[in-house]
Coordinates of C-alpha atoms and ligand atoms in Angstrom, one line a residue:
X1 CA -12.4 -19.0 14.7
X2 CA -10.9 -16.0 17.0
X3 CA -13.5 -13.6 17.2
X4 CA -11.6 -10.9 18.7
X5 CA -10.4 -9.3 16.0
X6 CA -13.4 -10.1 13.6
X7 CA -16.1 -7.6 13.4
X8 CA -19.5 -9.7 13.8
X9 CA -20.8 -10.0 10.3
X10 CA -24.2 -8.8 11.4
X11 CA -22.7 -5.1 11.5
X12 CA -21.2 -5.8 7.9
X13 CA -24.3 -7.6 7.0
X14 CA -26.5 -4.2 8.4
X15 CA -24.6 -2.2 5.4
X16 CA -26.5 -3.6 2.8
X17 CA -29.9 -2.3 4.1
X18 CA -28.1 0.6 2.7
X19 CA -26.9 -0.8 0.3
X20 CA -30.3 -1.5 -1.3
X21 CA -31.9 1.5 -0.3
X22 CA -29.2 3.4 -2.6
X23 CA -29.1 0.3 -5.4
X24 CA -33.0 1.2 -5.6
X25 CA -32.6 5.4 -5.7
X26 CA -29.9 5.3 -8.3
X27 CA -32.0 2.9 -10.1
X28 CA -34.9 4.6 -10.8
X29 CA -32.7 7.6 -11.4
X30 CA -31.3 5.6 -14.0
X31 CA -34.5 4.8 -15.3
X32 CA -35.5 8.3 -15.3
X33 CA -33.0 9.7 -17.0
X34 CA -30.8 6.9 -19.0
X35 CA -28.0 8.1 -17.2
X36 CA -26.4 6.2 -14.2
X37 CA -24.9 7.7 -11.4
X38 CA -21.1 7.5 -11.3
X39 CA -18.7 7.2 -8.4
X40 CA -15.0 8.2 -9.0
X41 CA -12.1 7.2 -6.0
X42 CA -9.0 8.9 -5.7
X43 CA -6.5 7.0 -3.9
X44 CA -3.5 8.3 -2.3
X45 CA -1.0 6.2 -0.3
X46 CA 0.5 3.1 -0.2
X47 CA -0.9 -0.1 -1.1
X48 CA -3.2 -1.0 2.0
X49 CA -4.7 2.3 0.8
X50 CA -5.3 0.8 -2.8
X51 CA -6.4 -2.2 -1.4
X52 CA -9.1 -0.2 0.9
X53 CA -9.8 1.7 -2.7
X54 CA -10.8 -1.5 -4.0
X55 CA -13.4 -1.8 -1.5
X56 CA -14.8 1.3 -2.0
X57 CA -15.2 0.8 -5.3
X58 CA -16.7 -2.7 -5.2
X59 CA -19.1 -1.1 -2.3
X60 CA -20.4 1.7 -5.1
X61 CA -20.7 -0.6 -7.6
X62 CA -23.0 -2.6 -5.1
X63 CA -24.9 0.8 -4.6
X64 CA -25.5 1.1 -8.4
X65 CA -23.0 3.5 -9.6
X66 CA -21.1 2.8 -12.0
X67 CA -17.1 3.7 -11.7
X68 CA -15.7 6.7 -13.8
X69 CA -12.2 8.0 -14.4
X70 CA -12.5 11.1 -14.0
X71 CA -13.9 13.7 -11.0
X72 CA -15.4 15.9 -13.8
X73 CA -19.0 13.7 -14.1
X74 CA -18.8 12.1 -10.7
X75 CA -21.8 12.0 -8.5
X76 CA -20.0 10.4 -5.9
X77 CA -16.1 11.8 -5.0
X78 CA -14.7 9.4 -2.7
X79 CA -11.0 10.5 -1.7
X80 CA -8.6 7.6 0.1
X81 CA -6.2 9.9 1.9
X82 CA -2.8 9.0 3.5
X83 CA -0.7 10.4 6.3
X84 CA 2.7 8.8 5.8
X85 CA 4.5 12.4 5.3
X86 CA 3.4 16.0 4.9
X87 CA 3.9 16.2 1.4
X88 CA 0.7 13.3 1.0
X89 CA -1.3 15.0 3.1
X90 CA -1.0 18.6 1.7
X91 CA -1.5 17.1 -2.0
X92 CA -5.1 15.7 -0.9
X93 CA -6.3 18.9 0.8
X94 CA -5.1 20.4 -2.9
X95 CA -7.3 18.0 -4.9
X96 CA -10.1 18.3 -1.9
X97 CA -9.9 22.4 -2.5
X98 CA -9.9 21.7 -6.2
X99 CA -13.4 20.2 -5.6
X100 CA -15.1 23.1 -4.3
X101 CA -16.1 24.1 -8.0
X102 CA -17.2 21.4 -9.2
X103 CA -19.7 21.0 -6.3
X104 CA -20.7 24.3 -7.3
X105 CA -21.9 23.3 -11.2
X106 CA -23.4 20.5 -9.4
X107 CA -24.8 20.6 -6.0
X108 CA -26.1 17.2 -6.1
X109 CA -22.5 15.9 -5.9
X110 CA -21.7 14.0 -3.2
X111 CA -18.4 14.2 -1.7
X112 CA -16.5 12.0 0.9
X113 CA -12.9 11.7 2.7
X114 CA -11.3 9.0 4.3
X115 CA -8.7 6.8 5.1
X116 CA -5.3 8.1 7.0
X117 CA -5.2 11.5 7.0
X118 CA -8.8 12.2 8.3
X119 CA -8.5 9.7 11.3
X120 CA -6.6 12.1 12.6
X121 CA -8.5 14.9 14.5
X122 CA -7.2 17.5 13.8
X123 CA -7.1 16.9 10.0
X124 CA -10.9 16.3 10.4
X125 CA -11.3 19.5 12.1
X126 CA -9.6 21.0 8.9
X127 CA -12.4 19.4 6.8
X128 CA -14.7 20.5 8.9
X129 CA -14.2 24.4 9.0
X130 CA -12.3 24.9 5.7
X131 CA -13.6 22.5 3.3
X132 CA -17.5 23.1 3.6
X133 CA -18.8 21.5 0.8
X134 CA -17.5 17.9 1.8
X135 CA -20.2 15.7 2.6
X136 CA -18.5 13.3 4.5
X137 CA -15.5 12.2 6.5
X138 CA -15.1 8.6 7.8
X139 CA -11.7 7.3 8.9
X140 CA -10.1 3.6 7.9
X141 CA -11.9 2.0 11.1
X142 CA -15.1 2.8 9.6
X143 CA -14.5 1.9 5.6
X144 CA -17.6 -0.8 5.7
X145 CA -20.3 1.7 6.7
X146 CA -19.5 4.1 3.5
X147 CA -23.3 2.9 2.3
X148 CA -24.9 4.2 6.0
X149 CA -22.8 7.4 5.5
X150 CA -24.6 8.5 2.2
X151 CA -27.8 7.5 3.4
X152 CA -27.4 9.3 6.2
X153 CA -26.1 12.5 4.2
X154 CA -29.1 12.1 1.8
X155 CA -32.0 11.6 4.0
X156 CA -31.1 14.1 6.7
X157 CA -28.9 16.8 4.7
X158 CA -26.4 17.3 7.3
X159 CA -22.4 16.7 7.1
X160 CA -21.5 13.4 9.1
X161 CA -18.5 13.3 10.7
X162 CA -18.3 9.7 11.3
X163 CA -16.8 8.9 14.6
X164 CA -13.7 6.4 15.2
X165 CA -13.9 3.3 16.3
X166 CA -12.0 2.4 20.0
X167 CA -11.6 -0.6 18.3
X168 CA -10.2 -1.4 14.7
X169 CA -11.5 -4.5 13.6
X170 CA -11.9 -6.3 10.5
X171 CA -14.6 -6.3 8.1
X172 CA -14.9 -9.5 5.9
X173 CA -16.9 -9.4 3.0
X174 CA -17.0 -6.6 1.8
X175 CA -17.2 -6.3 -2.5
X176 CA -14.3 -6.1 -3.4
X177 CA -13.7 -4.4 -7.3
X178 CA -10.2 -4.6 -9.0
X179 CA -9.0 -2.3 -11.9
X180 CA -6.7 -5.2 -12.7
X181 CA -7.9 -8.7 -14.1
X182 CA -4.3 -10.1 -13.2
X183 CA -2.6 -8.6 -10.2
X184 CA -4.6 -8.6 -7.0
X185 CA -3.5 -6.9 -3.3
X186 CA -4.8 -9.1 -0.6
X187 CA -4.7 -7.7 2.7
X188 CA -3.9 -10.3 5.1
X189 CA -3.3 -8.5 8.1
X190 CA -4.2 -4.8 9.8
X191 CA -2.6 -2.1 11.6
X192 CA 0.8 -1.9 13.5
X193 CA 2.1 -2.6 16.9
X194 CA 5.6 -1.2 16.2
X195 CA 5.3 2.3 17.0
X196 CA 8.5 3.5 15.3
X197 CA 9.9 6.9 16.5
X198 CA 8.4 8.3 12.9
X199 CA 5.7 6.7 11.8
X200 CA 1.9 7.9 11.9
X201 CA 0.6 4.6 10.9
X202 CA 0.0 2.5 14.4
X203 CA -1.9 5.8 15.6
X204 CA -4.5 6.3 12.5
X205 CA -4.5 2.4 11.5
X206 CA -5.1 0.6 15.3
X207 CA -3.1 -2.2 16.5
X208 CA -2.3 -5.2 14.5
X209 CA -5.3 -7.7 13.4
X210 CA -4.6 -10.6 11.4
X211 CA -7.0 -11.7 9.3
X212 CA -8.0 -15.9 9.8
X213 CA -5.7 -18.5 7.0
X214 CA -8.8 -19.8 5.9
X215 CA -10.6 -16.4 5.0
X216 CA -6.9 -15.6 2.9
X217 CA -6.6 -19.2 0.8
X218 CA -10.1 -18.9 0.0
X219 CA -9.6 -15.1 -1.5
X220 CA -6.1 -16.1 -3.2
X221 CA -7.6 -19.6 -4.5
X222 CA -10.5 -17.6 -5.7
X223 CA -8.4 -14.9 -7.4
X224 CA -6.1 -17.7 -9.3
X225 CA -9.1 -20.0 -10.4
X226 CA -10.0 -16.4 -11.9
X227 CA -6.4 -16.2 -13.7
X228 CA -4.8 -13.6 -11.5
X229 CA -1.4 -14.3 -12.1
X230 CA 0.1 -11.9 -9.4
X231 CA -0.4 -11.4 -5.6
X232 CA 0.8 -8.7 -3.2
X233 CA -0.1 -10.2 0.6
X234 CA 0.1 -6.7 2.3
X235 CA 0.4 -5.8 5.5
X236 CA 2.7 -3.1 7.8
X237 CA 4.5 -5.7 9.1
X238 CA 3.8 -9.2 7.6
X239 CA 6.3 -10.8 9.8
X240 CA 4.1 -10.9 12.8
X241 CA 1.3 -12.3 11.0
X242 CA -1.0 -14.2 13.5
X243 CA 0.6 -13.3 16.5
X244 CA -1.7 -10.7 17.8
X245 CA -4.7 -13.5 17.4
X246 CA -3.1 -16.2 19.1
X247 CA -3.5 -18.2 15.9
X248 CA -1.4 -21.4 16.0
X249 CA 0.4 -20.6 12.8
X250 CA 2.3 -17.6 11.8
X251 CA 3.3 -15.8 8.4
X252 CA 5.9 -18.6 7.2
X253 CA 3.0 -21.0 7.6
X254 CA 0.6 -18.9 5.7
X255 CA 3.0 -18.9 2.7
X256 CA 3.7 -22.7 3.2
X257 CA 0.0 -23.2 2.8
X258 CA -0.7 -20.7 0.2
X259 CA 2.0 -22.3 -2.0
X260 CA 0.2 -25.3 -2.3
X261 CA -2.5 -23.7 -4.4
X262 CA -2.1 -25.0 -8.2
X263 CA -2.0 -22.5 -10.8
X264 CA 0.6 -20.2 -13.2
X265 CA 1.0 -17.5 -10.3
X266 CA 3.5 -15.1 -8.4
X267 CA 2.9 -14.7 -4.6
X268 CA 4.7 -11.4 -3.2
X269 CA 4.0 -9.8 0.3
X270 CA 4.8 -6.4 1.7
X271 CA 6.0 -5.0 4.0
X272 CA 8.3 -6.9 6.3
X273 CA 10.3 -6.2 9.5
X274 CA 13.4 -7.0 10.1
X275 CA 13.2 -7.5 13.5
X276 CA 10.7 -10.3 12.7
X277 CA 12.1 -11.4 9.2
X278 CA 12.9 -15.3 10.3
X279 CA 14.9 -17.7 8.6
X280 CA 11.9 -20.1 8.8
X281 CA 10.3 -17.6 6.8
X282 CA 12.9 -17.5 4.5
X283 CA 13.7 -21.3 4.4
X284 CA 9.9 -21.0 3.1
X285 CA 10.5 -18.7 0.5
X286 CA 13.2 -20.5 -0.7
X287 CA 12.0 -24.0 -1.1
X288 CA 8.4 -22.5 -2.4
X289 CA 7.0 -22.9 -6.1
X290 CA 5.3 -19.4 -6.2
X291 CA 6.9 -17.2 -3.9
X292 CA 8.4 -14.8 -5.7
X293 CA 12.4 -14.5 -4.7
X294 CA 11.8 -10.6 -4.3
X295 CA 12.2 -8.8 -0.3
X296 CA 11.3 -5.7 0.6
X297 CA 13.1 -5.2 3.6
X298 CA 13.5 -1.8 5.1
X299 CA 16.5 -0.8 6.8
X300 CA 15.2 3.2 7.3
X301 CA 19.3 4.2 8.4
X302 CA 22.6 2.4 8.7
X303 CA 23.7 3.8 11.8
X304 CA 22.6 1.9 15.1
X305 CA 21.6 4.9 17.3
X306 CA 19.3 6.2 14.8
X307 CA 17.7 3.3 14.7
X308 CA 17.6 2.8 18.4
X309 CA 16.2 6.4 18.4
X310 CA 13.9 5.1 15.3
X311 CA 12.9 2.2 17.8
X312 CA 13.3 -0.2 15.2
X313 CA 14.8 -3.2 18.0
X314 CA 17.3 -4.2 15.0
X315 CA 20.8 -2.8 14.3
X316 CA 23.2 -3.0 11.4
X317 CA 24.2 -6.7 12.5
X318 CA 21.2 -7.9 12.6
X319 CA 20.0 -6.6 9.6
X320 CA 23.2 -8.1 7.2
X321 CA 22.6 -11.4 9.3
X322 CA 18.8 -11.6 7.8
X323 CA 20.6 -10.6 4.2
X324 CA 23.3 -12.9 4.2
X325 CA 21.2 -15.7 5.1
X326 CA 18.8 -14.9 2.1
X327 CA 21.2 -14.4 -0.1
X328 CA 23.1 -17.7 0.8
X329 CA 19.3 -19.4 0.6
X330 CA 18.5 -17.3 -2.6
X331 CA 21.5 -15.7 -4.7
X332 CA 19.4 -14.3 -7.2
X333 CA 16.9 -12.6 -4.8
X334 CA 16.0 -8.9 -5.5
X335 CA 16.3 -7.2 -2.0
X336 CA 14.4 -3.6 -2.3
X337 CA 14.4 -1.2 1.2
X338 CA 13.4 2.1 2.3
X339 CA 15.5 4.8 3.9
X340 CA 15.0 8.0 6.0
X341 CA 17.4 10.8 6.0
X342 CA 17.1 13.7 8.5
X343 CA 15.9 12.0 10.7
X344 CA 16.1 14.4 14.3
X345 CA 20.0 14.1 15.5
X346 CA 21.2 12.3 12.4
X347 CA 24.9 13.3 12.0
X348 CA 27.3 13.8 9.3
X349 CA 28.3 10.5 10.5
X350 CA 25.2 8.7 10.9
X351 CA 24.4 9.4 7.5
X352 CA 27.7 8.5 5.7
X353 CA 26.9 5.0 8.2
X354 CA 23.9 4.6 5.4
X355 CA 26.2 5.4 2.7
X356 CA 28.5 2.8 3.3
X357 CA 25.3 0.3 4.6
X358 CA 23.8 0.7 0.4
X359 CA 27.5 -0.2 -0.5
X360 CA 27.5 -3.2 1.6
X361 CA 24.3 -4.0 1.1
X362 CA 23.6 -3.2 -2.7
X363 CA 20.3 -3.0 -2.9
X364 CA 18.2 -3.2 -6.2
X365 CA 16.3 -0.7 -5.2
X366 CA 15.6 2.0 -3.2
X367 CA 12.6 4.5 -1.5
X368 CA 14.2 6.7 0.1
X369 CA 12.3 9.5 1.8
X370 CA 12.9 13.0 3.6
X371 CA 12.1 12.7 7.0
X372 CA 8.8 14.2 7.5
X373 CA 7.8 15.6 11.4
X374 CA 4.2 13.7 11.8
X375 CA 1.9 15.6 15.0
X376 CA 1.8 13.1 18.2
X377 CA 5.1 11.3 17.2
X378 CA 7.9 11.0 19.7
X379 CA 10.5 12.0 16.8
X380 CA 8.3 14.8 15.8
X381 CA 9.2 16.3 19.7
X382 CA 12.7 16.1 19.4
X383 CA 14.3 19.3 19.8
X384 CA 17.5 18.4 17.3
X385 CA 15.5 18.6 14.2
X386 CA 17.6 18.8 10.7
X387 CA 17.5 22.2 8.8
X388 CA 15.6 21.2 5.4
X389 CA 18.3 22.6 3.6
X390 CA 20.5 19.4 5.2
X391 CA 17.8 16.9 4.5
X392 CA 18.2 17.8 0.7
X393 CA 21.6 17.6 0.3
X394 CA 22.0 14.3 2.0
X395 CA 18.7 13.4 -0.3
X396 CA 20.4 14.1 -2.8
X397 CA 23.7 12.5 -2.0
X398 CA 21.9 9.2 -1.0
X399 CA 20.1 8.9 -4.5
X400 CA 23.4 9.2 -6.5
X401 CA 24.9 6.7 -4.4
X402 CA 22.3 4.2 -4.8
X403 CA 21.5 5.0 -8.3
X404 CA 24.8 4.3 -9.5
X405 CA 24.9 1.1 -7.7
X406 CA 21.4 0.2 -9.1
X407 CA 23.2 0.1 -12.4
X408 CA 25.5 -2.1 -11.4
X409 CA 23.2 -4.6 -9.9
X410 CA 21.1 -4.3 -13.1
X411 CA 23.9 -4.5 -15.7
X412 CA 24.3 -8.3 -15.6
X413 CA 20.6 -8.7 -16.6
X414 CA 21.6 -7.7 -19.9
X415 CA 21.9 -11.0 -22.5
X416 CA 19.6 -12.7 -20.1
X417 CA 15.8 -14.0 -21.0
X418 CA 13.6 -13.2 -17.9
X419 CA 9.9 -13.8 -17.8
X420 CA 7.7 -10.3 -17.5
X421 CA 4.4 -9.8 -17.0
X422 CA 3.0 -7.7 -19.2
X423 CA 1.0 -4.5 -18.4
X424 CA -0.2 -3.1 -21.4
X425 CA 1.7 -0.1 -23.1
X426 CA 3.7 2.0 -20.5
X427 CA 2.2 5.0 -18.8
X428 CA 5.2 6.8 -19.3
X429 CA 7.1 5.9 -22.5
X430 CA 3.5 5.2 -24.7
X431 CA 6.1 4.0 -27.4
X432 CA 6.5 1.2 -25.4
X433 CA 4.9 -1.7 -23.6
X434 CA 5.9 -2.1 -19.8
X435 CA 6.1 -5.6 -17.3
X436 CA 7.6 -6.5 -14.0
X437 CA 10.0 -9.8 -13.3
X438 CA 9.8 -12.1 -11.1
X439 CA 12.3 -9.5 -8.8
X440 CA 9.9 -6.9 -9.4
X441 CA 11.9 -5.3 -11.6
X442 CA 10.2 -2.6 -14.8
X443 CA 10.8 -4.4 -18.2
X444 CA 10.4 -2.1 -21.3
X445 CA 9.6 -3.3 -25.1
X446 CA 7.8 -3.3 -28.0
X447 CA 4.3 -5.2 -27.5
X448 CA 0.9 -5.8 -28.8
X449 CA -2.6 -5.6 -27.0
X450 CA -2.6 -9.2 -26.8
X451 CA 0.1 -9.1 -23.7
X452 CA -1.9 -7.4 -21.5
X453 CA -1.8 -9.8 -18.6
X454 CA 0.1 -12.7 -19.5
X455 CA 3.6 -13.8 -19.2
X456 CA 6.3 -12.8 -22.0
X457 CA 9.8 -13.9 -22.3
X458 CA 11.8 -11.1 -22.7
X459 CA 15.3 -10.5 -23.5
X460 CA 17.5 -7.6 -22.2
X461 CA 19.4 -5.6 -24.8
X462 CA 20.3 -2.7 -22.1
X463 CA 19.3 -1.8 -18.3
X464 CA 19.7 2.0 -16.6
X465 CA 19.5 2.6 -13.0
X466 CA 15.5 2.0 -13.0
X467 CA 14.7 -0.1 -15.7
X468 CA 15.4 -2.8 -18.3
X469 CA 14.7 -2.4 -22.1
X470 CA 15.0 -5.1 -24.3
X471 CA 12.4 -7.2 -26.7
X472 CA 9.8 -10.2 -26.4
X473 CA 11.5 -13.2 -27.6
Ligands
LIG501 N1 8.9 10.8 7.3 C1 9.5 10.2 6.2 N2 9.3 8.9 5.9 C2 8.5 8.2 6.6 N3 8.2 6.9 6.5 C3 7.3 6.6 7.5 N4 7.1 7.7 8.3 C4 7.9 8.7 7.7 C5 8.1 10.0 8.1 N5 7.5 10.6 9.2 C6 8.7 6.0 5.5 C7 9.4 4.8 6.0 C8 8.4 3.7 5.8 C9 7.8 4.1 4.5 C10 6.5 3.5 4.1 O1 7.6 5.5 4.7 O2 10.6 4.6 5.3 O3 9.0 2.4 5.6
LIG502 FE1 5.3 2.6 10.7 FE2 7.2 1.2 11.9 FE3 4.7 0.2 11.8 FE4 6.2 0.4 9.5 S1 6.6 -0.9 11.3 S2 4.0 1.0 9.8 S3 7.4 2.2 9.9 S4 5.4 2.1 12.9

């Protein structure tokens, strides 16, 4: 057992003193009034943060609220922020201001903020002064002491600025409640070492922590004896799980020993490097019964100096080495990636070196994102900054290049039976019920309630850039 990067389960165990001081309050409440006490979480972010979400909402249902959809009857506001670009942060401190009257209907409303964005200081120092009426503001080394946090609001009245912790470690145990009864997010490692030029994430997420294998086969054996049928290991950089703990095994090995769990199930991880992506790794995926033959592997620019400036320690060699070999293991793997433009001192010609990297490359899919300047990054220094007018265009010019050749990577799909599991009627065509495939890939057609959660074959009829429609067979 390393014990280095585990916090002692004494200091998860002292939440639940809290815990069962609140479970007791809202209670009699309940018993008072016939009404229970609701807690509603907003998440924002990536996938880490919905995992993190998860926990929050198992810890409230473990202080006797009960979980509501809406911020409208909360008692409880907990808001999972993220710091990834500008654009995330500025639409929390919208919903966060958006709060303000319904605190005033009900002063009894309790209201906290975490994750990303507030780990930051200065965004805490925005809470602080501008956004009065929130109760509470812990960051993501401090999720597991959300119970202390209200108690302390409660019995003592003041705001708590909960403090960071010098050291980010990881809290087993904690509830854990999932919207989902068939796809599950298991986090399986913390943090990031890698420090890209960019990125905000090693500075409000501490360095990498892995958690142990036997803690993760227990949670994913547990979640398929339970009839999850799909699993998301998530982590910044997957790729270099283990190595930070000294563990004797490392990410390929996880996989290898995850695979061997029985059952009707998908495994998928995110995200991976590719200075670390391995061909062991790969030779696992290959060879495994559950891995699913989807990567997400992201390339961020197609020119080498931008990523030497991105200090990614990979260049465009490297990176169609690691394709090549997967698709030579793997033909019909679905390779997915993300992509920067603007980034500070990308030329006319580094950028049309990513052009012609997504026609080489032909990726399934694509998140491509406007570089956004992040406070205490090296790139956000940089003095050759692109105009935002710049960034657009080339935003723009990226997407129709990879849209059109999303098409023709989704074209020959058409005529072929895939099998899709099924998410219930689609959010956003409510004609029509929506899936994934194996590849990851959105599958639209005409359903019933029964499909919820299980596997359909489904045949394509006709695929767009983002999609494939088609009917259950
Ligand atoms: N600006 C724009 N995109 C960013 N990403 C990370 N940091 C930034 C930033 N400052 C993108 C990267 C990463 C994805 C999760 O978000 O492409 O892979
Ligand atoms: Fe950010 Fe790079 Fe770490 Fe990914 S690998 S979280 S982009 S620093």
């Amino acid at each position: 057992m390393n014990e280095k990067n585990i916090l002692p389960r004494e200091e998860v165990a002292a939440q639940e003193v809290y815990t069962l001081r609140l479970r007791q309050e809202n209670d009699a409440y309940a018993t008072e009034t016939g009404r229970r006490r609701k807690a509603f979480v907003l998440t924002f972010g990536c996938q880490q943060n919905e995992a993190d979400s998860e926990k929050l909402a198992g810890m409230s249902l473990s202080m006797g609220y009960v979980l509501t959809q809406t911020p409208d009857d909360a008692d409880l506001i907990l808001v999972n922020t993220c710091a990834i670009r500008e654009h995330a942060e500025q639409k929390a401190l919208s919903i966060i201001g958006q709060y303000k009257h319904l605190k005033a209907k009900n002063p009894s409303l309790l209201i906290g903020v975490c994750g990303c964005m507030v780990t930051q200081e200065h965004r805490k120092d925005d809470i602080k002064h501008r956004y009065p009426y929130v109760d509470f503001v812990f960051g993501t080394s401090s999720l597991h002491r959300l119970p202390q946090l209200i108690c302390q609001k409660i019995e003592h009245g003041k705001r708590v600025f909960c403090p960071e912790e010098s050291e980010y470690l990881v809290a087993e145990g904690l509830p854990i409640h999932s919207e989902s009864s068939y796809r599950a997010w298991v986090s399986i490692m913390y943090g990031c070492n890698n420090f890209c030029s960019y990125c905000i994430v090693p500075y409000v997420r501490g360095r990498e922590r892995s958690r142990e294998m036997g803690e993760i086969v227990r949670e994913v054996s547990e979640l398929v004896n339970n009839g999850y049928r799909d699993i998301t290991l998530l982590g910044q950089n997957v790729n270099s799980y283990g190595k930070d703990s000294g563990y004797p095994y490392d990410f390929a090995d996880l996989l290898c020993e995850l695979d061997k769990i029985e059952g009707d199930f998908l495994l998928r991880f995110m995200t991976s490097h590719p200075k670390d992506a391995s061909r062991k790794l790969i030779d696992v995926m290959a060879a495994s019964k559950h891995v699913a033959h989807q990567f997400h592997l992201p390339m961020q620019s197609g020119s080498d100096p931008i990523l030497r400036a991105m200090n990614r320690h990979y260049d465009t060699t490297k990176y169609l080495d690691t394709v090549n070999y997967m698709r030579e293991k793997m033909p019909d793997v679905t390779l997915t990636s993300d992509i920067i433009v603007g980034f500070p001192g990308e030329s006319e010609e580094d950028f049309e070196a990513t052009l012609a990297m997504l026609e080489r490359v032909r990726f399934d899919m694509l998140y491509s994102f406007i570089y956004s300047p992040r406070k205490g990054t090296p790139a956000a220094e940089k003095e050759d900054q692109i105009p935002p007018a710049v960034k657009s265009a080339r935003f723009e010019r990226l997407l129709a290049t990879q849209n059109a050749i999303a098409l023709e990577k989704n074209q020959p799909l058409v005529q072929k039976t895939l099998r899709v599991l099924c998410d219930g009627v689609s959010k956003n065509n409510p004609a029509l019920y929506a899936g994934r495939t194996e590849g990851n890939k959105i599958a639209f057609f005409e359903g019933t309630p029964d499909d919820t959660g299980k596997y359909v074959d489904f045949l394509v009829e006709r695929a767009d850039a983002f999609a494939l429609y088609g009917k259950k067979i």
